[in-house]
JSON list of C-alpha atoms in Angstrom, two decimals:
[
{"chain": "A", "resi": 1, "resn": "UNK", "atom": "CA", "xyz": [57.79, -39.71, 0.51]},
{"chain": "A", "resi": 2, "resn": "UNK", "atom": "CA", "xyz": [54.74, -41.07, 2.39]},
{"chain": "A", "resi": 3, "resn": "UNK", "atom": "CA", "xyz": [55.18, -38.61, 5.25]},
{"chain": "A", "resi": 4, "resn": "UNK", "atom": "CA", "xyz": [55.46, -35.68, 2.80]},
{"chain": "A", "resi": 5, "resn": "UNK", "atom": "CA", "xyz": [52.17, -36.65, 1.08]},
{"chain": "A", "resi": 6, "resn": "UNK", "atom": "CA", "xyz": [50.35, -36.81, 4.47]},
{"chain": "A", "resi": 7, "resn": "UNK", "atom": "CA", "xyz": [51.66, -33.39, 5.43]},
{"chain": "A", "resi": 8, "resn": "UNK", "atom": "CA", "xyz": [50.53, -31.85, 2.15]},
{"chain": "A", "resi": 9, "resn": "UNK", "atom": "CA", "xyz": [47.00, -33.41, 2.30]},
{"chain": "A", "resi": 10, "resn": "UNK", "atom": "CA", "xyz": [45.84, -31.50, 5.42]},
{"chain": "A", "resi": 11, "resn": "UNK", "atom": "CA", "xyz": [44.85, -27.86, 6.22]},
{"chain": "A", "resi": 12, "resn": "UNK", "atom": "CA", "xyz": [46.63, -25.51, 8.55]},
{"chain": "A", "resi": 13, "resn": "UNK", "atom": "CA", "xyz": [44.82, -24.03, 11.56]},
{"chain": "A", "resi": 14, "resn": "UNK", "atom": "CA", "xyz": [44.77, -20.60, 9.93]},
{"chain": "A", "resi": 15, "resn": "UNK", "atom": "CA", "xyz": [43.14, -21.99, 6.79]},
{"chain": "A", "resi": 16, "resn": "UNK", "atom": "CA", "xyz": [40.44, -23.70, 8.84]},
{"chain": "A", "resi": 17, "resn": "UNK", "atom": "CA", "xyz": [39.73, -20.53, 10.84]},
{"chain": "A", "resi": 18, "resn": "UNK", "atom": "CA", "xyz": [39.54, -18.44, 7.65]},
{"chain": "A", "resi": 19, "resn": "UNK", "atom": "CA", "xyz": [37.10, -20.93, 6.13]},
{"chain": "A", "resi": 20, "resn": "UNK", "atom": "CA", "xyz": [34.93, -20.85, 9.28]},
{"chain": "A", "resi": 21, "resn": "UNK", "atom": "CA", "xyz": [34.99, -17.05, 9.26]},
{"chain": "A", "resi": 22, "resn": "UNK", "atom": "CA", "xyz": [33.94, -16.92, 5.60]},
{"chain": "A", "resi": 23, "resn": "UNK", "atom": "CA", "xyz": [31.07, -19.35, 6.21]},
{"chain": "A", "resi": 24, "resn": "UNK", "atom": "CA", "xyz": [29.96, -17.31, 9.23]},
{"chain": "A", "resi": 25, "resn": "UNK", "atom": "CA", "xyz": [29.93, -14.10, 7.17]},
{"chain": "A", "resi": 26, "resn": "UNK", "atom": "CA", "xyz": [27.96, -15.82, 4.40]},
{"chain": "A", "resi": 27, "resn": "UNK", "atom": "CA", "xyz": [25.48, -17.14, 6.99]},
{"chain": "A", "resi": 28, "resn": "UNK", "atom": "CA", "xyz": [24.95, -13.67, 8.49]},
{"chain": "A", "resi": 29, "resn": "UNK", "atom": "CA", "xyz": [24.46, -12.10, 5.06]},
{"chain": "A", "resi": 30, "resn": "UNK", "atom": "CA", "xyz": [22.03, -14.86, 4.07]},
{"chain": "A", "resi": 31, "resn": "UNK", "atom": "CA", "xyz": [20.09, -14.51, 7.34]},
{"chain": "A", "resi": 32, "resn": "UNK", "atom": "CA", "xyz": [19.79, -10.74, 6.93]},
{"chain": "A", "resi": 33, "resn": "UNK", "atom": "CA", "xyz": [18.63, -11.15, 3.35]},
{"chain": "A", "resi": 34, "resn": "UNK", "atom": "CA", "xyz": [16.07, -13.75, 4.37]},
{"chain": "A", "resi": 35, "resn": "UNK", "atom": "CA", "xyz": [14.89, -11.56, 7.25]},
{"chain": "A", "resi": 36, "resn": "UNK", "atom": "CA", "xyz": [14.48, -8.58, 4.91]},
{"chain": "A", "resi": 37, "resn": "UNK", "atom": "CA", "xyz": [12.48, -10.70, 2.47]},
{"chain": "A", "resi": 38, "resn": "UNK", "atom": "CA", "xyz": [10.29, -12.00, 5.30]},
{"chain": "A", "resi": 39, "resn": "UNK", "atom": "CA", "xyz": [9.62, -8.50, 6.64]},
{"chain": "A", "resi": 40, "resn": "UNK", "atom": "CA", "xyz": [8.82, -7.21, 3.15]},
{"chain": "A", "resi": 41, "resn": "UNK", "atom": "CA", "xyz": [6.47, -10.14, 2.57]},
{"chain": "A", "resi": 42, "resn": "UNK", "atom": "CA", "xyz": [4.73, -9.48, 5.91]},
{"chain": "A", "resi": 43, "resn": "UNK", "atom": "CA", "xyz": [4.29, -5.80, 5.04]},
{"chain": "A", "resi": 44, "resn": "UNK", "atom": "CA", "xyz": [2.86, -6.72, 1.65]},
{"chain": "A", "resi": 45, "resn": "UNK", "atom": "CA", "xyz": [0.47, -9.22, 3.26]},
{"chain": "A", "resi": 46, "resn": "UNK", "atom": "CA", "xyz": [-0.61, -6.68, 5.88]},
{"chain": "A", "resi": 47, "resn": "UNK", "atom": "CA", "xyz": [-1.13, -4.06, 3.20]},
{"chain": "A", "resi": 48, "resn": "UNK", "atom": "CA", "xyz": [-3.15, -6.47, 1.07]},
{"chain": "A", "resi": 49, "resn": "UNK", "atom": "CA", "xyz": [-5.35, -7.44, 4.03]},
{"chain": "A", "resi": 50, "resn": "UNK", "atom": "CA", "xyz": [-5.88, -3.79, 4.98]},
{"chain": "A", "resi": 51, "resn": "UNK", "atom": "CA", "xyz": [-6.77, -2.91, 1.39]},
{"chain": "A", "resi": 52, "resn": "UNK", "atom": "CA", "xyz": [-9.23, -5.81, 1.21]},
{"chain": "A", "resi": 53, "resn": "UNK", "atom": "CA", "xyz": [-10.86, -4.78, 4.50]},
{"chain": "A", "resi": 54, "resn": "UNK", "atom": "CA", "xyz": [-11.13, -1.17, 3.31]},
{"chain": "A", "resi": 55, "resn": "UNK", "atom": "CA", "xyz": [-12.66, -2.20, -0.01]},
{"chain": "A", "resi": 56, "resn": "UNK", "atom": "CA", "xyz": [-15.15, -4.52, 1.71]},
{"chain": "A", "resi": 57, "resn": "UNK", "atom": "CA", "xyz": [-16.21, -1.77, 4.12]},
{"chain": "A", "resi": 58, "resn": "UNK", "atom": "CA", "xyz": [-16.73, 0.77, 1.32]},
{"chain": "A", "resi": 59, "resn": "UNK", "atom": "CA", "xyz": [-18.67, -1.75, -0.76]},
{"chain": "A", "resi": 60, "resn": "UNK", "atom": "CA", "xyz": [-20.90, -2.66, 2.18]},
{"chain": "A", "resi": 61, "resn": "UNK", "atom": "CA", "xyz": [-21.63, 1.00, 2.94]},
{"chain": "A", "resi": 62, "resn": "UNK", "atom": "CA", "xyz": [-22.35, 1.63, -0.74]},
{"chain": "A", "resi": 63, "resn": "UNK", "atom": "CA", "xyz": [-24.66, -1.42, -0.83]},
{"chain": "A", "resi": 64, "resn": "UNK", "atom": "CA", "xyz": [-26.56, -0.21, 2.23]},
{"chain": "A", "resi": 65, "resn": "UNK", "atom": "CA", "xyz": [-27.09, 3.19, 0.61]},
{"chain": "A", "resi": 66, "resn": "UNK", "atom": "CA", "xyz": [-28.13, 1.62, -2.70]},
{"chain": "A", "resi": 67, "resn": "UNK", "atom": "CA", "xyz": [-30.70, -0.61, -0.95]},
{"chain": "A", "resi": 68, "resn": "UNK", "atom": "CA", "xyz": [-32.24, 2.24, 1.04]},
{"chain": "A", "resi": 69, "resn": "UNK", "atom": "CA", "xyz": [-36.04, 2.22, 1.35]},
{"chain": "A", "resi": 70, "resn": "UNK", "atom": "CA", "xyz": [-36.90, 5.76, 0.24]},
{"chain": "A", "resi": 71, "resn": "UNK", "atom": "CA", "xyz": [-40.40, 4.95, -0.98]},
{"chain": "A", "resi": 72, "resn": "UNK", "atom": "CA", "xyz": [-41.41, 3.03, 2.13]},
{"chain": "A", "resi": 73, "resn": "UNK", "atom": "CA", "xyz": [-39.99, 5.69, 4.45]},
{"chain": "A", "resi": 74, "resn": "UNK", "atom": "CA", "xyz": [-41.82, 8.41, 2.51]},
{"chain": "A", "resi": 75, "resn": "UNK", "atom": "CA", "xyz": [-45.12, 6.59, 3.05]},
{"chain": "A", "resi": 76, "resn": "UNK", "atom": "CA", "xyz": [-44.41, 6.03, 6.75]},
{"chain": "A", "resi": 77, "resn": "UNK", "atom": "CA", "xyz": [-43.66, 9.74, 7.31]},
{"chain": "A", "resi": 78, "resn": "UNK", "atom": "CA", "xyz": [-46.34, 11.15, 5.02]},
{"chain": "A", "resi": 79, "resn": "UNK", "atom": "CA", "xyz": [-48.75, 11.83, 7.86]},
{"chain": "A", "resi": 80, "resn": "UNK", "atom": "CA", "xyz": [-46.09, 13.71, 9.81]},
{"chain": "A", "resi": 81, "resn": "UNK", "atom": "CA", "xyz": [-45.21, 16.00, 6.92]},
{"chain": "A", "resi": 82, "resn": "UNK", "atom": "CA", "xyz": [-48.70, 16.37, 5.44]},
{"chain": "A", "resi": 83, "resn": "UNK", "atom": "CA", "xyz": [-49.17, 19.90, 6.75]},
{"chain": "A", "resi": 84, "resn": "UNK", "atom": "CA", "xyz": [-45.73, 21.12, 5.69]},
{"chain": "A", "resi": 85, "resn": "UNK", "atom": "CA", "xyz": [-45.94, 22.82, 2.29]},
{"chain": "A", "resi": 86, "resn": "UNK", "atom": "CA", "xyz": [-42.92, 25.11, 2.59]},
{"chain": "A", "resi": 87, "resn": "UNK", "atom": "CA", "xyz": [-40.54, 24.85, -0.35]},
{"chain": "A", "resi": 88, "resn": "UNK", "atom": "CA", "xyz": [-37.66, 25.78, 1.97]},
{"chain": "A", "resi": 89, "resn": "UNK", "atom": "CA", "xyz": [-38.27, 22.89, 4.38]},
{"chain": "A", "resi": 90, "resn": "UNK", "atom": "CA", "xyz": [-37.16, 19.93, 2.24]},
{"chain": "A", "resi": 91, "resn": "UNK", "atom": "CA", "xyz": [-34.67, 17.66, 4.07]},
{"chain": "A", "resi": 92, "resn": "UNK", "atom": "CA", "xyz": [-31.30, 17.48, 2.35]},
{"chain": "A", "resi": 93, "resn": "UNK", "atom": "CA", "xyz": [-31.15, 13.70, 2.73]},
{"chain": "A", "resi": 94, "resn": "UNK", "atom": "CA", "xyz": [-33.90, 11.23, 1.82]},
{"chain": "A", "resi": 95, "resn": "UNK", "atom": "CA", "xyz": [-36.04, 9.88, 4.65]},
{"chain": "A", "resi": 96, "resn": "UNK", "atom": "CA", "xyz": [-34.14, 6.59, 4.70]},
{"chain": "A", "resi": 97, "resn": "UNK", "atom": "CA", "xyz": [-30.82, 8.32, 5.58]},
{"chain": "A", "resi": 98, "resn": "UNK", "atom": "CA", "xyz": [-30.13, 10.00, 8.89]},
{"chain": "A", "resi": 99, "resn": "UNK", "atom": "CA", "xyz": [-26.80, 11.37, 10.11]},
{"chain": "A", "resi": 100, "resn": "UNK", "atom": "CA", "xyz": [-26.11, 12.75, 13.57]},
{"chain": "A", "resi": 101, "resn": "UNK", "atom": "CA", "xyz": [-23.08, 13.79, 15.59]},
{"chain": "A", "resi": 102, "resn": "UNK", "atom": "CA", "xyz": [-22.87, 12.57, 19.17]},
{"chain": "A", "resi": 103, "resn": "UNK", "atom": "CA", "xyz": [-20.68, 13.22, 22.17]},
{"chain": "A", "resi": 104, "resn": "UNK", "atom": "CA", "xyz": [-19.50, 9.61, 22.35]},
{"chain": "A", "resi": 105, "resn": "UNK", "atom": "CA", "xyz": [-18.80, 9.13, 18.64]},
{"chain": "A", "resi": 106, "resn": "UNK", "atom": "CA", "xyz": [-17.84, 11.68, 15.94]},
{"chain": "A", "resi": 107, "resn": "UNK", "atom": "CA", "xyz": [-20.83, 10.73, 13.80]},
{"chain": "A", "resi": 108, "resn": "UNK", "atom": "CA", "xyz": [-23.41, 8.01, 13.20]},
{"chain": "A", "resi": 109, "resn": "UNK", "atom": "CA", "xyz": [-25.22, 7.14, 9.97]},
{"chain": "A", "resi": 110, "resn": "UNK", "atom": "CA", "xyz": [-28.52, 5.29, 10.08]},
{"chain": "A", "resi": 111, "resn": "UNK", "atom": "CA", "xyz": [-29.89, 3.73, 6.91]},
{"chain": "A", "resi": 112, "resn": "UNK", "atom": "CA", "xyz": [-33.28, 2.08, 6.49]},
{"chain": "A", "resi": 113, "resn": "UNK", "atom": "CA", "xyz": [-32.82, -0.49, 3.75]},
{"chain": "A", "resi": 114, "resn": "UNK", "atom": "CA", "xyz": [-34.47, -3.56, 2.30]},
{"chain": "A", "resi": 115, "resn": "UNK", "atom": "CA", "xyz": [-33.51, -6.96, 3.65]},
{"chain": "A", "resi": 116, "resn": "UNK", "atom": "CA", "xyz": [-31.60, -9.01, 1.08]},
{"chain": "A", "resi": 117, "resn": "UNK", "atom": "CA", "xyz": [-33.56, -12.10, 0.08]},
{"chain": "A", "resi": 118, "resn": "UNK", "atom": "CA", "xyz": [-36.70, -11.00, 1.99]},
{"chain": "A", "resi": 119, "resn": "UNK", "atom": "CA", "xyz": [-38.94, -8.82, -0.18]},
{"chain": "A", "resi": 120, "resn": "UNK", "atom": "CA", "xyz": [-41.31, -6.63, 1.81]},
{"chain": "A", "resi": 121, "resn": "UNK", "atom": "CA", "xyz": [-39.03, -6.45, 4.86]},
{"chain": "A", "resi": 122, "resn": "UNK", "atom": "CA", "xyz": [-36.76, -3.61, 5.95]},
{"chain": "A", "resi": 123, "resn": "UNK", "atom": "CA", "xyz": [-34.14, -3.08, 8.61]},
{"chain": "A", "resi": 124, "resn": "UNK", "atom": "CA", "xyz": [-32.19, -0.33, 10.35]},
{"chain": "A", "resi": 125, "resn": "UNK", "atom": "CA", "xyz": [-28.46, -0.33, 9.69]},
{"chain": "A", "resi": 126, "resn": "UNK", "atom": "CA", "xyz": [-26.11, 1.95, 11.63]},
{"chain": "A", "resi": 127, "resn": "UNK", "atom": "CA", "xyz": [-22.51, 2.94, 10.89]},
{"chain": "A", "resi": 128, "resn": "UNK", "atom": "CA", "xyz": [-20.29, 4.84, 13.31]},
{"chain": "A", "resi": 129, "resn": "UNK", "atom": "CA", "xyz": [-16.67, 5.46, 14.26]},
{"chain": "A", "resi": 130, "resn": "UNK", "atom": "CA", "xyz": [-15.47, 4.72, 17.76]},
{"chain": "A", "resi": 131, "resn": "UNK", "atom": "CA", "xyz": [-11.78, 5.37, 18.39]},
{"chain": "A", "resi": 132, "resn": "UNK", "atom": "CA", "xyz": [-9.92, 4.06, 15.34]},
{"chain": "A", "resi": 133, "resn": "UNK", "atom": "CA", "xyz": [-12.56, 1.45, 14.50]},
{"chain": "A", "resi": 134, "resn": "UNK", "atom": "CA", "xyz": [-15.48, 1.63, 12.08]},
{"chain": "A", "resi": 135, "resn": "UNK", "atom": "CA", "xyz": [-18.52, -0.32, 13.27]},
{"chain": "A", "resi": 136, "resn": "UNK", "atom": "CA", "xyz": [-21.64, -1.55, 11.50]},
{"chain": "A", "resi": 137, "resn": "UNK", "atom": "CA", "xyz": [-24.77, -2.79, 13.22]},
{"chain": "A", "resi": 138, "resn": "UNK", "atom": "CA", "xyz": [-27.84, -4.24, 11.49]},
{"chain": "A", "resi": 139, "resn": "UNK", "atom": "CA", "xyz": [-31.16, -4.86, 13.23]},
{"chain": "A", "resi": 140, "resn": "UNK", "atom": "CA", "xyz": [-33.51, -7.73, 12.47]},
{"chain": "A", "resi": 141, "resn": "UNK", "atom": "CA", "xyz": [-35.78, -7.28, 9.47]},
{"chain": "A", "resi": 142, "resn": "UNK", "atom": "CA", "xyz": [-39.46, -6.41, 9.85]},
{"chain": "A", "resi": 143, "resn": "UNK", "atom": "CA", "xyz": [-42.46, -5.48, 7.71]},
{"chain": "A", "resi": 144, "resn": "UNK", "atom": "CA", "xyz": [-43.92, -3.19, 10.38]},
{"chain": "A", "resi": 145, "resn": "UNK", "atom": "CA", "xyz": [-43.00, 0.40, 11.20]},
{"chain": "A", "resi": 146, "resn": "UNK", "atom": "CA", "xyz": [-41.43, 1.63, 13.41]},
{"chain": "A", "resi": 147, "resn": "UNK", "atom": "CA", "xyz": [-38.58, -0.75, 12.73]},
{"chain": "A", "resi": 148, "resn": "UNK", "atom": "CA", "xyz": [-36.57, -2.21, 15.62]},
{"chain": "A", "resi": 149, "resn": "UNK", "atom": "CA", "xyz": [-33.20, -0.67, 16.44]},
{"chain": "A", "resi": 150, "resn": "UNK", "atom": "CA", "xyz": [-29.94, -2.66, 16.34]},
{"chain": "A", "resi": 151, "resn": "UNK", "atom": "CA", "xyz": [-28.89, -4.27, 19.60]},
{"chain": "A", "resi": 152, "resn": "UNK", "atom": "CA", "xyz": [-25.49, -3.94, 21.25]},
{"chain": "A", "resi": 153, "resn": "UNK", "atom": "CA", "xyz": [-24.57, -7.52, 20.31]},
{"chain": "A", "resi": 154, "resn": "UNK", "atom": "CA", "xyz": [-25.38, -6.82, 16.65]},
{"chain": "A", "resi": 155, "resn": "UNK", "atom": "CA", "xyz": [-22.42, -4.51, 16.12]},
{"chain": "A", "resi": 156, "resn": "UNK", "atom": "CA", "xyz": [-19.47, -5.71, 14.05]},
{"chain": "A", "resi": 157, "resn": "UNK", "atom": "CA", "xyz": [-16.04, -4.07, 13.68]},
{"chain": "A", "resi": 158, "resn": "UNK", "atom": "CA", "xyz": [-15.59, -3.80, 9.91]},
{"chain": "A", "resi": 159, "resn": "UNK", "atom": "CA", "xyz": [-12.43, -1.66, 9.67]},
{"chain": "A", "resi": 160, "resn": "UNK", "atom": "CA", "xyz": [-9.46, -0.91, 11.93]},
{"chain": "A", "resi": 161, "resn": "UNK", "atom": "CA", "xyz": [-6.89, 1.87, 11.77]},
{"chain": "A", "resi": 162, "resn": "UNK", "atom": "CA", "xyz": [-9.39, 4.60, 10.92]},
{"chain": "A", "resi": 163, "resn": "UNK", "atom": "CA", "xyz": [-8.11, 8.11, 11.60]},
{"chain": "A", "resi": 164, "resn": "UNK", "atom": "CA", "xyz": [-11.09, 10.16, 10.48]},
{"chain": "A", "resi": 165, "resn": "UNK", "atom": "CA", "xyz": [-14.31, 9.70, 8.51]},
{"chain": "A", "resi": 166, "resn": "UNK", "atom": "CA", "xyz": [-16.34, 12.44, 6.86]},
{"chain": "A", "resi": 167, "resn": "UNK", "atom": "CA", "xyz": [-19.75, 12.13, 5.21]},
{"chain": "A", "resi": 168, "resn": "UNK", "atom": "CA", "xyz": [-20.99, 14.97, 3.01]},
{"chain": "A", "resi": 169, "resn": "UNK", "atom": "CA", "xyz": [-23.97, 15.53, 0.72]},
{"chain": "A", "resi": 170, "resn": "UNK", "atom": "CA", "xyz": [-24.13, 17.29, -2.64]},
{"chain": "A", "resi": 171, "resn": "UNK", "atom": "CA", "xyz": [-26.64, 20.14, -2.52]},
{"chain": "A", "resi": 172, "resn": "UNK", "atom": "CA", "xyz": [-27.72, 20.95, -6.11]},
{"chain": "A", "resi": 173, "resn": "UNK", "atom": "CA", "xyz": [-26.47, 24.34, -7.20]},
{"chain": "A", "resi": 174, "resn": "UNK", "atom": "CA", "xyz": [-24.27, 24.83, -4.10]},
{"chain": "A", "resi": 175, "resn": "UNK", "atom": "CA", "xyz": [-21.83, 21.93, -3.80]},
{"chain": "A", "resi": 176, "resn": "UNK", "atom": "CA", "xyz": [-20.70, 19.60, -1.04]},
{"chain": "A", "resi": 177, "resn": "UNK", "atom": "CA", "xyz": [-22.09, 20.24, 2.42]},
{"chain": "A", "resi": 178, "resn": "UNK", "atom": "CA", "xyz": [-21.17, 18.75, 5.77]},
{"chain": "A", "resi": 179, "resn": "UNK", "atom": "CA", "xyz": [-23.77, 16.65, 7.55]},
{"chain": "A", "resi": 180, "resn": "UNK", "atom": "CA", "xyz": [-26.08, 16.98, 9.33]},
{"chain": "A", "resi": 181, "resn": "UNK", "atom": "CA", "xyz": [-27.27, 19.95, 7.27]},
{"chain": "A", "resi": 182, "resn": "UNK", "atom": "CA", "xyz": [-30.20, 22.36, 7.21]},
{"chain": "A", "resi": 183, "resn": "UNK", "atom": "CA", "xyz": [-33.28, 21.85, 5.07]},
{"chain": "A", "resi": 184, "resn": "UNK", "atom": "CA", "xyz": [-33.61, 23.62, 1.73]},
{"chain": "A", "resi": 185, "resn": "UNK", "atom": "CA", "xyz": [-35.44, 23.58, -1.58]},
{"chain": "A", "resi": 186, "resn": "UNK", "atom": "CA", "xyz": [-33.96, 20.40, -3.06]},
{"chain": "A", "resi": 187, "resn": "UNK", "atom": "CA", "xyz": [-32.73, 17.07, -1.81]},
{"chain": "A", "resi": 188, "resn": "UNK", "atom": "CA", "xyz": [-29.12, 15.97, -2.17]},
{"chain": "A", "resi": 189, "resn": "UNK", "atom": "CA", "xyz": [-28.02, 14.48, -5.45]},
{"chain": "A", "resi": 190, "resn": "UNK", "atom": "CA", "xyz": [-25.08, 12.54, -4.05]},
{"chain": "A", "resi": 191, "resn": "UNK", "atom": "CA", "xyz": [-23.35, 11.29, -0.92]},
{"chain": "A", "resi": 192, "resn": "UNK", "atom": "CA", "xyz": [-19.59, 11.39, -0.32]},
{"chain": "A", "resi": 193, "resn": "UNK", "atom": "CA", "xyz": [-17.68, 9.10, 2.04]},
{"chain": "A", "resi": 194, "resn": "UNK", "atom": "CA", "xyz": [-14.10, 10.01, 2.99]},
{"chain": "A", "resi": 195, "resn": "UNK", "atom": "CA", "xyz": [-11.88, 7.74, 5.08]},
{"chain": "A", "resi": 196, "resn": "UNK", "atom": "CA", "xyz": [-8.48, 8.78, 6.42]},
{"chain": "A", "resi": 197, "resn": "UNK", "atom": "CA", "xyz": [-6.61, 5.56, 7.16]},
{"chain": "A", "resi": 198, "resn": "UNK", "atom": "CA", "xyz": [-3.46, 5.04, 9.24]},
{"chain": "A", "resi": 199, "resn": "UNK", "atom": "CA", "xyz": [-1.03, 2.74, 7.40]},
{"chain": "A", "resi": 200, "resn": "UNK", "atom": "CA", "xyz": [2.63, 1.72, 7.83]},
{"chain": "A", "resi": 201, "resn": "UNK", "atom": "CA", "xyz": [3.44, 4.11, 4.99]},
{"chain": "A", "resi": 202, "resn": "UNK", "atom": "CA", "xyz": [1.62, 7.04, 6.64]},
{"chain": "A", "resi": 203, "resn": "UNK", "atom": "CA", "xyz": [-1.89, 8.45, 6.48]},
{"chain": "A", "resi": 204, "resn": "UNK", "atom": "CA", "xyz": [-3.90, 7.91, 3.29]},
{"chain": "A", "resi": 205, "resn": "UNK", "atom": "CA", "xyz": [-7.32, 9.31, 2.37]},
{"chain": "A", "resi": 206, "resn": "UNK", "atom": "CA", "xyz": [-9.88, 7.40, 0.31]},
{"chain": "A", "resi": 207, "resn": "UNK", "atom": "CA", "xyz": [-13.02, 8.86, -1.23]},
{"chain": "A", "resi": 208, "resn": "UNK", "atom": "CA", "xyz": [-16.17, 7.30, -2.66]},
{"chain": "A", "resi": 209, "resn": "UNK", "atom": "CA", "xyz": [-19.12, 9.21, -4.17]},
{"chain": "A", "resi": 210, "resn": "UNK", "atom": "CA", "xyz": [-22.58, 7.62, -4.39]},
{"chain": "A", "resi": 211, "resn": "UNK", "atom": "CA", "xyz": [-25.53, 8.93, -6.37]},
{"chain": "A", "resi": 212, "resn": "UNK", "atom": "CA", "xyz": [-28.82, 9.43, -4.54]},
{"chain": "A", "resi": 213, "resn": "UNK", "atom": "CA", "xyz": [-31.33, 8.76, -7.30]}
]
């Protein structure tokens, strides 16, 4: 009777191998599930970081435009334009905004704006796209014109994965117009920024419109 109980208490080799096989299958399934969750979490984190960087870049550009020094620039250029009385020679953009297209970069925006926390001082801020990167460069503030230009070491990469950027102005009575644009009778009433971003889900275009009051 004792020998029979000992024989019945153990497992056969086949039973052990089946148990090992089942545990191996469960381990593989669990690992794949964990790997899928990890990859999904990484994609979500990357998407959240990219969205935050995009939002910060748009907000900074919008802040630079909102802080532009139109009145000060008008005074500094008054002597230059004193003899110009033609109604058809009004710049589309205010004096504090300048947009140009260059051979090295698709476009560059220069904004003369007030220095935060330093009343009576202004600075030149430049935005441009180089490759798939959006750069911003801000010069030191000054209360004397002409203002200093940003230095090479002042530039900061604010956004990566940029496919294309367009900046347009709203010409009253005519609609959106690509920049730089010809002079006319009235100045622009708004500025439009379009960013085509490259994401893991494909290309996406974002648009922000700013009033030029």
